[in-house]
């Protein structure tokens, strides 16, 4: 299994781009933290919503000399049951060099897997966290 397959509705993104993108030069448009959901025992489940503007670059160059952005879109992710959250350098642009995903074992719940997410920095901003569940809410063409 590819790590991105851990994300529910990942096919929305693969269908839109024709592949899973690396998110190289993607921009974080929105990052918000919530705790609205409840566990069966009444506790809160921390969640992180992330909206990234991303695209796929191919070897195609525009008439102005820049690489063409294929599938330019804003992708809205939701990550539930987050922990080990680290955020640094949030600024006016928040460009990533990549979004790295890995499925790892959850030490607090033997036998369970979680998604480890790294938003690798390109300019100041970077973040990492683990999530017990993830899904793509929407893929919206960038206007």
PDB file of C-alpha atoms in Angstrom:
ATOM      1  CA  UNK A   1       0.000   0.000   0.000  1.00  0.00           C
ATOM      2  CA  UNK A   2       1.227   3.499  -0.865  1.00  0.00           C
ATOM      3  CA  UNK A   3       1.107   5.845   2.135  1.00  0.00           C
ATOM      4  CA  UNK A   4      -1.351   8.186   0.374  1.00  0.00           C
ATOM      5  CA  UNK A   5      -3.844   5.282   0.166  1.00  0.00           C
ATOM      6  CA  UNK A   6      -4.285   5.665   3.948  1.00  0.00           C
ATOM      7  CA  UNK A   7      -6.190   8.859   3.095  1.00  0.00           C
ATOM      8  CA  UNK A   8      -9.897   8.305   2.485  1.00  0.00           C
ATOM      9  CA  UNK A   9     -11.007   9.698  -0.896  1.00  0.00           C
ATOM     10  CA  UNK A  10      -7.389   9.800  -2.161  1.00  0.00           C
ATOM     11  CA  UNK A  11      -8.734   8.794  -5.574  1.00  0.00           C
ATOM     12  CA  UNK A  12     -10.238  12.296  -5.964  1.00  0.00           C
ATOM     13  CA  UNK A  13      -6.721  13.673  -6.065  1.00  0.00           C
ATOM     14  CA  UNK A  14      -5.231  10.904  -8.207  1.00  0.00           C
ATOM     15  CA  UNK A  15      -8.073  11.323 -10.705  1.00  0.00           C
ATOM     16  CA  UNK A  16      -7.633  15.097 -10.821  1.00  0.00           C
ATOM     17  CA  UNK A  17      -3.842  15.033 -11.358  1.00  0.00           C
ATOM     18  CA  UNK A  18      -3.425  11.620 -12.991  1.00  0.00           C
ATOM     19  CA  UNK A  19      -1.039  10.696 -10.162  1.00  0.00           C
ATOM     20  CA  UNK A  20      -0.333  11.475  -6.511  1.00  0.00           C
ATOM     21  CA  UNK A  21       1.547  14.817  -6.546  1.00  0.00           C
ATOM     22  CA  UNK A  22       4.725  15.569  -4.584  1.00  0.00           C
ATOM     23  CA  UNK A  23       3.375  19.001  -3.618  1.00  0.00           C
ATOM     24  CA  UNK A  24       6.711  20.561  -4.602  1.00  0.00           C
ATOM     25  CA  UNK A  25       6.245  24.353  -4.440  1.00  0.00           C
ATOM     26  CA  UNK A  26       2.696  23.895  -3.095  1.00  0.00           C
ATOM     27  CA  UNK A  27       1.399  26.702  -0.901  1.00  0.00           C
ATOM     28  CA  UNK A  28      -0.395  26.255   2.408  1.00  0.00           C
ATOM     29  CA  UNK A  29      -3.475  28.461   2.098  1.00  0.00           C
ATOM     30  CA  UNK A  30      -5.112  27.451   5.359  1.00  0.00           C
ATOM     31  CA  UNK A  31      -4.209  25.356   8.371  1.00  0.00           C
ATOM     32  CA  UNK A  32      -6.721  25.125  11.209  1.00  0.00           C
ATOM     33  CA  UNK A  33      -6.918  23.094  14.383  1.00  0.00           C
ATOM     34  CA  UNK A  34     -10.196  21.822  15.855  1.00  0.00           C
ATOM     35  CA  UNK A  35     -11.438  19.491  18.557  1.00  0.00           C
ATOM     36  CA  UNK A  36     -15.155  19.143  17.780  1.00  0.00           C
ATOM     37  CA  UNK A  37     -15.546  15.372  17.497  1.00  0.00           C
ATOM     38  CA  UNK A  38     -16.157  13.236  20.568  1.00  0.00           C
ATOM     39  CA  UNK A  39     -14.918   9.782  21.451  1.00  0.00           C
ATOM     40  CA  UNK A  40     -17.305   7.147  22.775  1.00  0.00           C
ATOM     41  CA  UNK A  41     -15.985   7.941  26.276  1.00  0.00           C
ATOM     42  CA  UNK A  42     -16.791  11.660  25.845  1.00  0.00           C
ATOM     43  CA  UNK A  43     -13.279  12.989  25.135  1.00  0.00           C
ATOM     44  CA  UNK A  44     -12.440  15.288  22.240  1.00  0.00           C
ATOM     45  CA  UNK A  45     -10.666  14.218  19.067  1.00  0.00           C
ATOM     46  CA  UNK A  46      -8.173  16.826  17.837  1.00  0.00           C
ATOM     47  CA  UNK A  47      -8.322  17.501  14.101  1.00  0.00           C
ATOM     48  CA  UNK A  48      -6.298  19.495  11.615  1.00  0.00           C
ATOM     49  CA  UNK A  49      -7.681  20.864   8.367  1.00  0.00           C
ATOM     50  CA  UNK A  50      -5.230  21.776   5.648  1.00  0.00           C
ATOM     51  CA  UNK A  51      -5.827  23.538   2.350  1.00  0.00           C
ATOM     52  CA  UNK A  52      -2.948  23.344  -0.104  1.00  0.00           C
ATOM     53  CA  UNK A  53      -2.683  24.887  -3.534  1.00  0.00           C
ATOM     54  CA  UNK A  54      -0.886  22.309  -5.645  1.00  0.00           C
ATOM     55  CA  UNK A  55      -0.245  21.168  -9.196  1.00  0.00           C
ATOM     56  CA  UNK A  56       1.855  18.797 -11.249  1.00  0.00           C
ATOM     57  CA  UNK A  57       4.795  20.132 -13.242  1.00  0.00           C
ATOM     58  CA  UNK A  58       5.672  18.473 -16.497  1.00  0.00           C
ATOM     59  CA  UNK A  59       8.436  19.292 -18.972  1.00  0.00           C
ATOM     60  CA  UNK A  60       6.044  21.591 -20.825  1.00  0.00           C
ATOM     61  CA  UNK A  61       7.064  25.271 -20.940  1.00  0.00           C
ATOM     62  CA  UNK A  62       4.701  28.194 -21.576  1.00  0.00           C
ATOM     63  CA  UNK A  63       5.278  30.863 -24.224  1.00  0.00           C
ATOM     64  CA  UNK A  64       6.600  33.111 -21.401  1.00  0.00           C
ATOM     65  CA  UNK A  65       9.256  30.548 -20.453  1.00  0.00           C
ATOM     66  CA  UNK A  66       7.732  29.106 -17.269  1.00  0.00           C
ATOM     67  CA  UNK A  67       6.794  25.487 -16.608  1.00  0.00           C
ATOM     68  CA  UNK A  68       3.057  24.931 -17.041  1.00  0.00           C
ATOM     69  CA  UNK A  69       1.049  24.080 -13.918  1.00  0.00           C
ATOM     70  CA  UNK A  70      -1.154  21.059 -14.683  1.00  0.00           C
ATOM     71  CA  UNK A  71      -4.293  20.610 -12.604  1.00  0.00           C
ATOM     72  CA  UNK A  72      -3.705  23.735 -10.467  1.00  0.00           C
ATOM     73  CA  UNK A  73      -6.119  23.249  -7.543  1.00  0.00           C
ATOM     74  CA  UNK A  74      -6.760  23.782  -3.848  1.00  0.00           C
ATOM     75  CA  UNK A  75      -6.905  20.479  -2.002  1.00  0.00           C
ATOM     76  CA  UNK A  76      -8.784  20.404   1.316  1.00  0.00           C
ATOM     77  CA  UNK A  77      -7.544  17.677   3.691  1.00  0.00           C
ATOM     78  CA  UNK A  78      -8.868  16.708   7.110  1.00  0.00           C
ATOM     79  CA  UNK A  79      -6.693  14.786   9.555  1.00  0.00           C
ATOM     80  CA  UNK A  80      -8.370  13.370  12.682  1.00  0.00           C
ATOM     81  CA  UNK A  81      -6.876  12.115  15.919  1.00  0.00           C
ATOM     82  CA  UNK A  82      -3.728  14.174  15.429  1.00  0.00           C
ATOM     83  CA  UNK A  83      -0.774  14.078  17.814  1.00  0.00           C
ATOM     84  CA  UNK A  84       2.949  14.971  17.851  1.00  0.00           C
ATOM     85  CA  UNK A  85       2.115  18.251  16.099  1.00  0.00           C
ATOM     86  CA  UNK A  86       4.947  20.666  15.307  1.00  0.00           C
ATOM     87  CA  UNK A  87       4.511  23.912  13.330  1.00  0.00           C
ATOM     88  CA  UNK A  88       7.190  26.492  12.611  1.00  0.00           C
ATOM     89  CA  UNK A  89       7.553  29.603  10.510  1.00  0.00           C
ATOM     90  CA  UNK A  90       3.964  30.220   9.363  1.00  0.00           C
ATOM     91  CA  UNK A  91       4.217  33.310   7.141  1.00  0.00           C
ATOM     92  CA  UNK A  92       2.699  35.147   4.178  1.00  0.00           C
ATOM     93  CA  UNK A  93       3.356  32.399   1.608  1.00  0.00           C
ATOM     94  CA  UNK A  94       4.146  29.003   3.253  1.00  0.00           C
ATOM     95  CA  UNK A  95       5.727  27.251   0.266  1.00  0.00           C
ATOM     96  CA  UNK A  96       6.564  23.556   0.644  1.00  0.00           C
ATOM     97  CA  UNK A  97       9.326  21.548  -0.938  1.00  0.00           C
ATOM     98  CA  UNK A  98       7.135  18.450  -0.525  1.00  0.00           C
ATOM     99  CA  UNK A  99       4.457  16.677   1.479  1.00  0.00           C
ATOM    100  CA  UNK A 100       5.963  13.442   2.796  1.00  0.00           C
ATOM    101  CA  UNK A 101       3.679  10.657   4.006  1.00  0.00           C
ATOM    102  CA  UNK A 102       4.481   7.437   5.831  1.00  0.00           C
ATOM    103  CA  UNK A 103       2.259   4.854   7.509  1.00  0.00           C
ATOM    104  CA  UNK A 104       3.746   3.951  10.906  1.00  0.00           C
ATOM    105  CA  UNK A 105       2.692   1.978  13.980  1.00  0.00           C
ATOM    106  CA  UNK A 106       0.920   3.901  16.735  1.00  0.00           C
ATOM    107  CA  UNK A 107       2.863   3.211  19.949  1.00  0.00           C
ATOM    108  CA  UNK A 108      -0.150   4.050  22.132  1.00  0.00           C
ATOM    109  CA  UNK A 109      -2.441   1.560  20.362  1.00  0.00           C
ATOM    110  CA  UNK A 110      -0.660  -1.712  19.649  1.00  0.00           C
ATOM    111  CA  UNK A 111      -1.285  -2.951  16.144  1.00  0.00           C
ATOM    112  CA  UNK A 112      -2.836   0.292  14.867  1.00  0.00           C
ATOM    113  CA  UNK A 113      -1.383   2.297  12.039  1.00  0.00           C
ATOM    114  CA  UNK A 114      -1.258   6.068  11.778  1.00  0.00           C
ATOM    115  CA  UNK A 115      -0.260   8.444   9.018  1.00  0.00           C
ATOM    116  CA  UNK A 116       2.888  10.452   9.630  1.00  0.00           C
ATOM    117  CA  UNK A 117       2.766  13.731   7.690  1.00  0.00           C
ATOM    118  CA  UNK A 118       5.698  16.045   7.030  1.00  0.00           C
ATOM    119  CA  UNK A 119       5.165  19.372   5.290  1.00  0.00           C
ATOM    120  CA  UNK A 120       8.782  19.942   4.313  1.00  0.00           C
ATOM    121  CA  UNK A 121       9.963  23.521   4.242  1.00  0.00           C
ATOM    122  CA  UNK A 122      11.011  25.496   1.231  1.00  0.00           C
ATOM    123  CA  UNK A 123      10.900  28.920   2.866  1.00  0.00           C
ATOM    124  CA  UNK A 124      10.524  29.102   6.674  1.00  0.00           C
ATOM    125  CA  UNK A 125       7.212  27.236   7.145  1.00  0.00           C
ATOM    126  CA  UNK A 126       7.294  23.548   8.077  1.00  0.00           C
ATOM    127  CA  UNK A 127       5.041  21.215  10.001  1.00  0.00           C
ATOM    128  CA  UNK A 128       4.773  17.574  11.018  1.00  0.00           C
ATOM    129  CA  UNK A 129       2.185  15.476  12.812  1.00  0.00           C
ATOM    130  CA  UNK A 130       0.640  12.030  13.046  1.00  0.00           C
ATOM    131  CA  UNK A 131      -3.033  11.286  12.376  1.00  0.00           C
ATOM    132  CA  UNK A 132      -5.196   8.280  13.143  1.00  0.00           C
ATOM    133  CA  UNK A 133      -7.500   9.049  10.177  1.00  0.00           C
ATOM    134  CA  UNK A 134      -7.335  11.261   7.096  1.00  0.00           C
ATOM    135  CA  UNK A 135      -9.535  12.202   4.175  1.00  0.00           C
ATOM    136  CA  UNK A 136      -9.716  14.557   1.243  1.00  0.00           C
ATOM    137  CA  UNK A 137     -12.740  16.811   1.560  1.00  0.00           C
ATOM    138  CA  UNK A 138     -12.444  18.483  -1.830  1.00  0.00           C
ATOM    139  CA  UNK A 139     -10.274  19.258  -4.839  1.00  0.00           C
ATOM    140  CA  UNK A 140     -11.237  22.652  -6.284  1.00  0.00           C
ATOM    141  CA  UNK A 141      -9.641  24.102  -9.439  1.00  0.00           C
ATOM    142  CA  UNK A 142      -7.679  27.244  -8.577  1.00  0.00           C
ATOM    143  CA  UNK A 143      -9.232  30.341 -10.112  1.00  0.00           C
TER     144      UNK A 143
END
